[in-house]
PDB file of C-alpha atoms and ligand atoms in Angstrom:
ATOM      1  CA  MET C 103      -4.639 -16.918  55.338  1.00 89.00           C
ATOM      2  CA  ARG C 104      -1.236 -17.228  56.988  1.00 89.00           C
ATOM      3  CA  SER C 105       0.627 -16.072  53.894  1.00 92.00           C
ATOM      4  CA  HIS C 106      -1.477 -12.901  53.870  1.00 95.00           C
ATOM      5  CA  THR C 107      -1.040 -12.095  57.572  1.00 95.00           C
ATOM      6  CA  SER C 108       1.978 -10.119  58.796  1.00 95.00           C
ATOM      7  CA  PRO C 109       4.662 -12.683  59.646  1.00 93.00           C
ATOM      8  CA  PRO C 110       5.929 -13.167  63.202  1.00 95.00           C
ATOM      9  CA  ASP C 111       9.215 -11.510  64.098  1.00 96.00           C
ATOM     10  CA  PRO C 112      12.342 -13.566  64.974  1.00 97.00           C
ATOM     11  CA  VAL C 113      11.603 -13.692  68.759  1.00 98.00           C
ATOM     12  CA  ARG C 114       8.098 -15.068  68.163  1.00 98.00           C
ATOM     13  CA  GLN C 115       9.504 -17.532  65.613  1.00 97.00           C
ATOM     14  CA  GLU C 116      12.145 -18.739  68.057  1.00 98.00           C
ATOM     15  CA  LEU C 117       9.581 -19.111  70.858  1.00 98.00           C
ATOM     16  CA  ALA C 118       7.312 -21.120  68.548  1.00 98.00           C
ATOM     17  CA  ARG C 119      10.221 -23.453  67.696  1.00 98.00           C
ATOM     18  CA  ARG C 120      11.129 -23.813  71.371  1.00 98.00           C
ATOM     19  CA  THR C 121       7.495 -24.596  72.222  1.00 98.00           C
ATOM     20  CA  ALA C 122       7.190 -27.107  69.357  1.00 98.00           C
ATOM     21  CA  ALA C 123      10.153 -28.991  70.835  1.00 97.00           C
ATOM     22  CA  LEU C 124       8.031 -29.699  73.951  1.00 97.00           C
ATOM     23  CA  GLY C 125       6.020 -32.252  71.951  1.00 96.00           C
ATOM     24  CA  TRP C 126       2.288 -32.829  72.608  1.00 94.00           C
ATOM     25  CA  ALA C 127       1.885 -29.727  74.767  1.00 97.00           C
ATOM     26  CA  ALA C 128       2.877 -27.453  71.884  1.00 97.00           C
ATOM     27  CA  GLU C 129      -0.606 -27.593  70.408  1.00 95.00           C
ATOM     28  CA  MET C 130      -1.782 -25.410  73.317  1.00 97.00           C
ATOM     29  CA  GLN C 131       0.044 -22.407  71.865  1.00 98.00           C
ATOM     30  CA  VAL C 132      -2.131 -20.008  69.863  1.00 98.00           C
ATOM     31  CA  PRO C 133      -1.275 -20.153  66.135  1.00 97.00           C
ATOM     32  CA  THR C 134       0.671 -17.393  64.469  1.00 96.00           C
ATOM     33  CA  GLU C 135      -2.315 -15.567  62.912  1.00 97.00           C
ATOM     34  CA  GLN C 136      -4.092 -15.498  66.269  1.00 98.00           C
ATOM     35  CA  GLY C 137      -0.962 -14.059  67.868  1.00 98.00           C
ATOM     36  CA  THR C 138      -0.935 -11.288  65.276  1.00 98.00           C
ATOM     37  CA  PHE C 139      -4.658 -10.713  65.831  1.00 98.00           C
ATOM     38  CA  LEU C 140      -4.017 -10.334  69.574  1.00 98.00           C
ATOM     39  CA  SER C 141      -1.343  -7.731  68.835  1.00 98.00           C
ATOM     40  CA  VAL C 142      -3.548  -5.784  66.427  1.00 98.00           C
ATOM     41  CA  LEU C 143      -6.465  -5.797  68.852  1.00 98.00           C
ATOM     42  CA  THR C 144      -4.328  -4.857  71.865  1.00 98.00           C
ATOM     43  CA  ALA C 145      -2.805  -1.956  69.959  1.00 98.00           C
ATOM     44  CA  ALA C 146      -6.299  -0.775  68.954  1.00 98.00           C
ATOM     45  CA  VAL C 147      -7.731  -1.016  72.488  1.00 98.00           C
ATOM     46  CA  ALA C 148      -4.547   0.339  74.137  1.00 98.00           C
ATOM     47  CA  PRO C 149      -5.404  -1.015  77.605  1.00 98.00           C
ATOM     48  CA  ARG C 150      -3.452   0.308  80.569  1.00 98.00           C
ATOM     49  CA  ARG C 151      -4.045  -3.009  82.297  1.00 98.00           C
ATOM     50  CA  ALA C 152      -4.524  -6.372  80.582  1.00 99.00           C
ATOM     51  CA  ILE C 153      -4.838  -9.867  82.013  1.00 99.00           C
ATOM     52  CA  GLU C 154      -4.188 -13.314  80.572  1.00 99.00           C
ATOM     53  CA  ILE C 155      -5.469 -16.534  82.096  1.00 98.00           C
ATOM     54  CA  GLY C 156      -3.392 -19.408  80.733  1.00 98.00           C
ATOM     55  CA  THR C 157       0.102 -18.326  79.695  1.00 98.00           C
ATOM     56  CA  PHE C 158       1.923 -21.589  78.915  1.00 98.00           C
ATOM     57  CA  THR C 159       5.257 -20.733  77.210  1.00 98.00           C
ATOM     58  CA  GLY C 160       4.272 -17.136  76.620  1.00 98.00           C
ATOM     59  CA  TYR C 161       3.385 -16.819  72.926  1.00 98.00           C
ATOM     60  CA  SER C 162       0.038 -15.033  73.327  1.00 98.00           C
ATOM     61  CA  SER C 163       1.318 -12.955  76.252  1.00 98.00           C
ATOM     62  CA  LEU C 164       4.258 -11.799  74.144  1.00 98.00           C
ATOM     63  CA  CYS C 165       1.878 -10.679  71.387  1.00 98.00           C
ATOM     64  CA  ILE C 166      -0.267  -8.762  73.895  1.00 98.00           C
ATOM     65  CA  ALA C 167       2.601  -7.287  75.934  1.00 98.00           C
ATOM     66  CA  ARG C 168       4.422  -5.890  72.924  1.00 97.00           C
ATOM     67  CA  ALA C 169       1.314  -4.073  71.707  1.00 98.00           C
ATOM     68  CA  LEU C 170       0.504  -2.371  75.034  1.00 98.00           C
ATOM     69  CA  PRO C 171       0.619   1.425  75.168  1.00 98.00           C
ATOM     70  CA  PRO C 172       3.460   3.111  77.094  1.00 97.00           C
ATOM     71  CA  GLY C 173       3.015   2.289  80.787  1.00 97.00           C
ATOM     72  CA  GLY C 174       0.648  -0.605  80.021  1.00 98.00           C
ATOM     73  CA  GLN C 175       0.860  -3.735  82.178  1.00 98.00           C
ATOM     74  CA  LEU C 176      -0.074  -7.371  81.552  1.00 98.00           C
ATOM     75  CA  LEU C 177      -0.892  -9.693  84.444  1.00 98.00           C
ATOM     76  CA  CYS C 178      -0.371 -13.361  83.535  1.00 99.00           C
ATOM     77  CA  LEU C 179      -1.971 -16.217  85.473  1.00 98.00           C
ATOM     78  CA  ASP C 180      -0.847 -19.812  85.197  1.00 98.00           C
ATOM     79  CA  ILE C 181      -0.277 -22.838  87.377  1.00 98.00           C
ATOM     80  CA  ASN C 182       2.799 -24.311  85.717  1.00 98.00           C
ATOM     81  CA  ASP C 183       6.267 -23.111  86.692  1.00 98.00           C
ATOM     82  CA  GLU C 184       8.148 -25.118  84.061  1.00 97.00           C
ATOM     83  CA  TRP C 185       6.225 -23.814  81.045  1.00 98.00           C
ATOM     84  CA  THR C 186       6.072 -20.235  82.314  1.00 98.00           C
ATOM     85  CA  SER C 187       9.834 -20.202  82.928  1.00 98.00           C
ATOM     86  CA  ILE C 188      10.135 -20.337  79.127  1.00 98.00           C
ATOM     87  CA  ALA C 189       7.677 -17.430  78.927  1.00 98.00           C
ATOM     88  CA  ARG C 190       9.853 -15.398  81.336  1.00 98.00           C
ATOM     89  CA  GLU C 191      12.892 -16.058  79.167  1.00 98.00           C
ATOM     90  CA  TYR C 192      11.142 -14.771  76.049  1.00 98.00           C
ATOM     91  CA  TRP C 193       9.587 -11.729  77.750  1.00 98.00           C
ATOM     92  CA  ALA C 194      13.162 -10.757  78.617  1.00 98.00           C
ATOM     93  CA  LYS C 195      14.431 -11.472  75.089  1.00 98.00           C
ATOM     94  CA  ALA C 196      11.666  -9.294  73.646  1.00 98.00           C
ATOM     95  CA  GLY C 197      12.373  -6.543  76.207  1.00 98.00           C
ATOM     96  CA  VAL C 198       8.850  -6.612  77.686  1.00 98.00           C
ATOM     97  CA  ASP C 199       9.627  -8.267  81.035  1.00 97.00           C
ATOM     98  CA  ASP C 200       9.187  -4.909  82.810  1.00 97.00           C
ATOM     99  CA  ARG C 201       5.529  -4.750  81.750  1.00 98.00           C
ATOM    100  CA  VAL C 202       4.532  -8.355  82.506  1.00 98.00           C
ATOM    101  CA  GLU C 203       3.763  -9.803  85.929  1.00 98.00           C
ATOM    102  CA  LEU C 204       3.293 -13.548  86.373  1.00 98.00           C
ATOM    103  CA  ARG C 205       1.261 -14.994  89.241  1.00 98.00           C
ATOM    104  CA  LEU C 206       1.553 -18.746  89.659  1.00 98.00           C
ATOM    105  CA  GLY C 207      -1.295 -20.725  91.194  1.00 98.00           C
ATOM    106  CA  PRO C 208      -4.846 -21.808  90.448  1.00 98.00           C
ATOM    107  CA  ALA C 209      -6.284 -18.920  88.423  1.00 98.00           C
ATOM    108  CA  ALA C 210      -9.629 -18.896  90.258  1.00 98.00           C
ATOM    109  CA  GLN C 211      -7.770 -18.183  93.519  1.00 98.00           C
ATOM    110  CA  THR C 212      -5.545 -15.526  91.958  1.00 98.00           C
ATOM    111  CA  LEU C 213      -8.569 -13.825  90.389  1.00 98.00           C
ATOM    112  CA  ALA C 214     -10.526 -13.976  93.648  1.00 98.00           C
ATOM    113  CA  ALA C 215      -7.665 -12.161  95.378  1.00 98.00           C
ATOM    114  CA  LEU C 216      -7.816  -9.215  92.929  1.00 98.00           C
ATOM    115  CA  PRO C 217      -9.923  -6.234  94.014  1.00 98.00           C
ATOM    116  CA  VAL C 218     -13.436  -6.322  92.579  1.00 98.00           C
ATOM    117  CA  GLU C 219     -12.945  -3.081  90.699  1.00 97.00           C
ATOM    118  CA  PRO C 220     -13.178  -2.345  86.977  1.00 98.00           C
ATOM    119  CA  THR C 221      -9.497  -2.040  86.084  1.00 98.00           C
ATOM    120  CA  PHE C 222      -8.790  -4.229  83.037  1.00 98.00           C
ATOM    121  CA  GLY C 223      -9.250  -3.012  79.466  1.00 98.00           C
ATOM    122  CA  LEU C 224      -8.472  -6.379  77.897  1.00 99.00           C
ATOM    123  CA  ALA C 225      -8.554 -10.009  79.064  1.00 99.00           C
ATOM    124  CA  PHE C 226      -7.488 -13.169  77.245  1.00 99.00           C
ATOM    125  CA  LEU C 227      -8.985 -16.391  78.581  1.00 98.00           C
ATOM    126  CA  ASP C 228      -7.109 -19.546  77.527  1.00 98.00           C
ATOM    127  CA  ALA C 229      -6.737 -21.883  80.538  1.00 98.00           C
ATOM    128  CA  ASP C 230      -8.610 -25.034  81.660  1.00 98.00           C
ATOM    129  CA  LYS C 231     -11.908 -25.088  79.789  1.00 98.00           C
ATOM    130  CA  THR C 232     -13.942 -26.595  82.621  1.00 98.00           C
ATOM    131  CA  SER C 233     -13.422 -23.385  84.613  1.00 98.00           C
ATOM    132  CA  TYR C 234     -14.306 -20.950  81.824  1.00 98.00           C
ATOM    133  CA  ILE C 235     -17.615 -19.849  83.389  1.00 98.00           C
ATOM    134  CA  THR C 236     -15.911 -19.333  86.765  1.00 98.00           C
ATOM    135  CA  TYR C 237     -13.121 -17.248  85.240  1.00 98.00           C
ATOM    136  CA  TYR C 238     -15.555 -15.276  83.098  1.00 98.00           C
ATOM    137  CA  GLU C 239     -17.746 -14.450  86.081  1.00 98.00           C
ATOM    138  CA  GLN C 240     -14.657 -13.358  88.010  1.00 98.00           C
ATOM    139  CA  LEU C 241     -13.490 -11.225  85.090  1.00 98.00           C
ATOM    140  CA  VAL C 242     -16.686  -9.352  84.172  1.00 98.00           C
ATOM    141  CA  PRO C 243     -16.847  -7.131  87.302  1.00 98.00           C
ATOM    142  CA  ARG C 244     -13.116  -6.421  86.934  1.00 98.00           C
ATOM    143  CA  MET C 245     -13.427  -5.173  83.340  1.00 98.00           C
ATOM    144  CA  LEU C 246     -13.681  -1.480  82.512  1.00 98.00           C
ATOM    145  CA  PRO C 247     -16.821  -0.435  80.645  1.00 98.00           C
ATOM    146  CA  GLY C 248     -16.015  -1.130  76.998  1.00 98.00           C
ATOM    147  CA  GLY C 249     -13.247  -3.560  78.005  1.00 98.00           C
ATOM    148  CA  LEU C 250     -12.819  -6.722  75.919  1.00 98.00           C
ATOM    149  CA  ILE C 251     -12.780 -10.313  77.144  1.00 98.00           C
ATOM    150  CA  LEU C 252     -11.294 -12.613  74.490  1.00 98.00           C
ATOM    151  CA  VAL C 253     -12.066 -16.302  74.909  1.00 98.00           C
ATOM    152  CA  ASP C 254     -10.087 -18.977  73.078  1.00 98.00           C
ATOM    153  CA  ASN C 255     -11.062 -22.452  71.847  1.00 98.00           C
ATOM    154  CA  VAL C 256     -14.799 -21.809  71.734  1.00 98.00           C
ATOM    155  CA  PHE C 257     -15.134 -24.332  68.853  1.00 98.00           C
ATOM    156  CA  GLN C 258     -13.235 -27.162  70.562  1.00 98.00           C
ATOM    157  CA  TYR C 259     -12.094 -28.120  67.059  1.00 96.00           C
ATOM    158  CA  GLY C 260     -15.732 -28.453  65.988  1.00 97.00           C
ATOM    159  CA  ALA C 261     -16.738 -30.770  68.836  1.00 97.00           C
ATOM    160  CA  VAL C 262     -19.129 -28.231  70.409  1.00 97.00           C
ATOM    161  CA  VAL C 263     -21.645 -29.050  67.667  1.00 96.00           C
ATOM    162  CA  GLU C 264     -21.220 -32.841  67.948  1.00 96.00           C
ATOM    163  CA  GLU C 265     -24.310 -33.554  70.044  1.00 90.00           C
ATOM    164  CA  HIS C 266     -23.051 -36.871  71.435  1.00 94.00           C
ATOM    165  CA  ASN C 267     -19.621 -35.601  72.453  1.00 96.00           C
ATOM    166  CA  THR C 268     -19.576 -35.595  76.271  1.00 95.00           C
ATOM    167  CA  ASP C 269     -15.897 -34.805  76.799  1.00 97.00           C
ATOM    168  CA  PRO C 270     -15.718 -32.583  79.938  1.00 97.00           C
ATOM    169  CA  SER C 271     -13.929 -29.715  78.165  1.00 98.00           C
ATOM    170  CA  VAL C 272     -16.296 -29.833  75.206  1.00 98.00           C
ATOM    171  CA  SER C 273     -19.379 -29.888  77.474  1.00 98.00           C
ATOM    172  CA  ALA C 274     -17.933 -27.047  79.553  1.00 98.00           C
ATOM    173  CA  VAL C 275     -17.226 -24.869  76.524  1.00 98.00           C
ATOM    174  CA  ARG C 276     -20.718 -25.602  75.168  1.00 98.00           C
ATOM    175  CA  ARG C 277     -22.176 -24.408  78.497  1.00 98.00           C
ATOM    176  CA  PHE C 278     -19.856 -21.419  78.470  1.00 98.00           C
ATOM    177  CA  ASN C 279     -20.892 -20.418  74.923  1.00 98.00           C
ATOM    178  CA  ASP C 280     -24.574 -20.512  75.955  1.00 98.00           C
ATOM    179  CA  HIS C 281     -23.806 -18.653  79.179  1.00 98.00           C
ATOM    180  CA  LEU C 282     -22.046 -15.832  77.354  1.00 98.00           C
ATOM    181  CA  ALA C 283     -24.628 -15.593  74.567  1.00 96.00           C
ATOM    182  CA  ASP C 284     -27.314 -15.023  77.250  1.00 96.00           C
ATOM    183  CA  ASP C 285     -25.333 -12.421  79.193  1.00 98.00           C
ATOM    184  CA  PRO C 286     -26.892  -8.938  78.887  1.00 98.00           C
ATOM    185  CA  ARG C 287     -23.793  -7.331  80.456  1.00 98.00           C
ATOM    186  CA  VAL C 288     -21.803  -7.796  77.243  1.00 98.00           C
ATOM    187  CA  GLU C 289     -22.014  -7.480  73.495  1.00 98.00           C
ATOM    188  CA  SER C 290     -20.251 -10.473  71.942  1.00 98.00           C
ATOM    189  CA  VAL C 291     -19.141 -11.920  68.644  1.00 98.00           C
ATOM    190  CA  MET C 292     -17.763 -15.398  67.905  1.00 98.00           C
ATOM    191  CA  LEU C 293     -15.054 -15.425  65.242  1.00 98.00           C
ATOM    192  CA  PRO C 294     -13.884 -18.409  63.161  1.00 97.00           C
ATOM    193  CA  LEU C 295     -10.255 -17.617  63.896  1.00 97.00           C
ATOM    194  CA  ALA C 296      -8.014 -20.547  64.867  1.00 96.00           C
ATOM    195  CA  ASP C 297     -10.091 -22.780  67.204  1.00 98.00           C
ATOM    196  CA  GLY C 298     -12.810 -20.141  67.557  1.00 98.00           C
ATOM    197  CA  LEU C 299     -12.370 -16.875  69.425  1.00 98.00           C
ATOM    198  CA  THR C 300     -15.201 -15.021  71.151  1.00 98.00           C
ATOM    199  CA  ILE C 301     -14.875 -11.318  71.877  1.00 98.00           C
ATOM    200  CA  ALA C 302     -17.160  -9.946  74.582  1.00 98.00           C
ATOM    201  CA  ARG C 303     -17.287  -6.206  75.193  1.00 98.00           C
ATOM    202  CA  ARG C 304     -18.446  -5.157  78.631  1.00 98.00           C
ATOM    203  CA  LEU C 305     -21.310  -2.763  78.193  1.00 98.00           C
ATOM    204  CA  PRO C 306     -21.174   0.507  80.149  1.00 94.00           C
TER     205      PRO C 306
HETATM  206  C1  LIG N 560      -3.852 -23.542  76.267  1.00 58.37           C
HETATM  207  S1  LIG N 560      -2.554 -23.233  77.389  1.00 58.37           S
HETATM  208  C2  LIG N 560      -2.296 -21.492  77.185  1.00 58.37           C
HETATM  209  C3  LIG N 560      -1.629 -21.183  75.882  1.00 58.37           C
HETATM  210  C4  LIG N 560      -1.094 -19.770  75.776  1.00 58.37           C
HETATM  211  N1  LIG N 560      -2.167 -18.798  75.859  1.00 58.37           N
HETATM  212  C5  LIG N 560      -0.312 -19.603  74.496  1.00 58.37           C
HETATM  213  O1  LIG N 560      -0.828 -19.079  73.520  1.00 58.37           O
HETATM  214  O2  LIG N 560       0.832 -20.083  74.425  1.00 58.37           O
HETATM  215  C6  LIG N 560      -3.375 -23.363  78.937  1.00 58.37           C
HETATM  216  C7  LIG N 560      -2.551 -22.987  80.154  1.00 58.37           C
HETATM  217  O3  LIG N 560      -3.458 -22.955  81.266  1.00 58.37           O
HETATM  218  C8  LIG N 560      -2.757 -23.349  82.408  1.00 58.37           C
HETATM  219  N2  LIG N 560      -3.709 -23.809  83.423  1.00 58.37           N
HETATM  220  C9  LIG N 560      -4.396 -24.968  83.465  1.00 58.37           C
HETATM  221  N3  LIG N 560      -5.158 -25.027  84.558  1.00 58.37           N
HETATM  222  C10 LIG N 560      -4.953 -23.877  85.240  1.00 58.37           C
HETATM  223  C11 LIG N 560      -5.456 -23.340  86.451  1.00 58.37           C
HETATM  224  N4  LIG N 560      -6.335 -24.012  87.202  1.00 58.37           N
HETATM  225  N5  LIG N 560      -5.015 -22.135  86.842  1.00 58.37           N
HETATM  226  C12 LIG N 560      -4.123 -21.429  86.095  1.00 58.37           C
HETATM  227  N6  LIG N 560      -3.623 -21.893  84.933  1.00 58.37           N
HETATM  228  C13 LIG N 560      -4.024 -23.098  84.507  1.00 58.37           C
HETATM  229  C14 LIG N 560      -1.812 -24.459  81.912  1.00 58.37           C
HETATM  230  O4  LIG N 560      -0.709 -24.596  82.792  1.00 58.37           O
HETATM  231  C15 LIG N 560      -1.445 -23.953  80.532  1.00 58.37           C
HETATM  232  O5  LIG N 560      -0.209 -23.288  80.546  1.00 58.37           O
END
């Protein structure tokens, strides 16, 4: 699959190496084919405003930011200054720092402070799994009709179907998957890409 997906460019490759050097945390970064998928989808949707919840060292945000249309903006939410300082460095290296804004703090608070108006054409949700339903509920009224909410790690590496697995993140994602599947405000599809990616389109 990876050998038949467009390869990452040198900036993405360098960021992936830099992230890998962090050790255990590196596994939080989306894999290369998911990064390319985010770019392809962003270019197709051409959102004027996009939002990412969970930025880490910036790999997914870089893929989204680069594919924005002229004048497009990406708002990034994260709680960690150290990891996102790497993201800032690579946004600058890729020449997209003028179209990315980072807000540090608990994402639920940052989202709550945004006007409840439909402004975002694309959202990527990839932060703490136990808050997925909260973030999703905050996002839906802020999405334009037809806007896409992309949700990462919906498989939890297969654990969502292990009935006896009571890990808090796994249980939360299981609840989230049911919550979204029952939501008449969106049309959604769950894709077996990376650790599972759900795409929910806000219905008009
Ligand atoms: C899985 S990583 C994101 C990976 C990133 N999308 C990428 O591809 O490189 C999750 C991120 O969520 C952030 N996070 C965790 N809890 C948070 C919270 N309550 N508010 C905002 N960000 C949070 C972490 O600091 C971490 O950077």
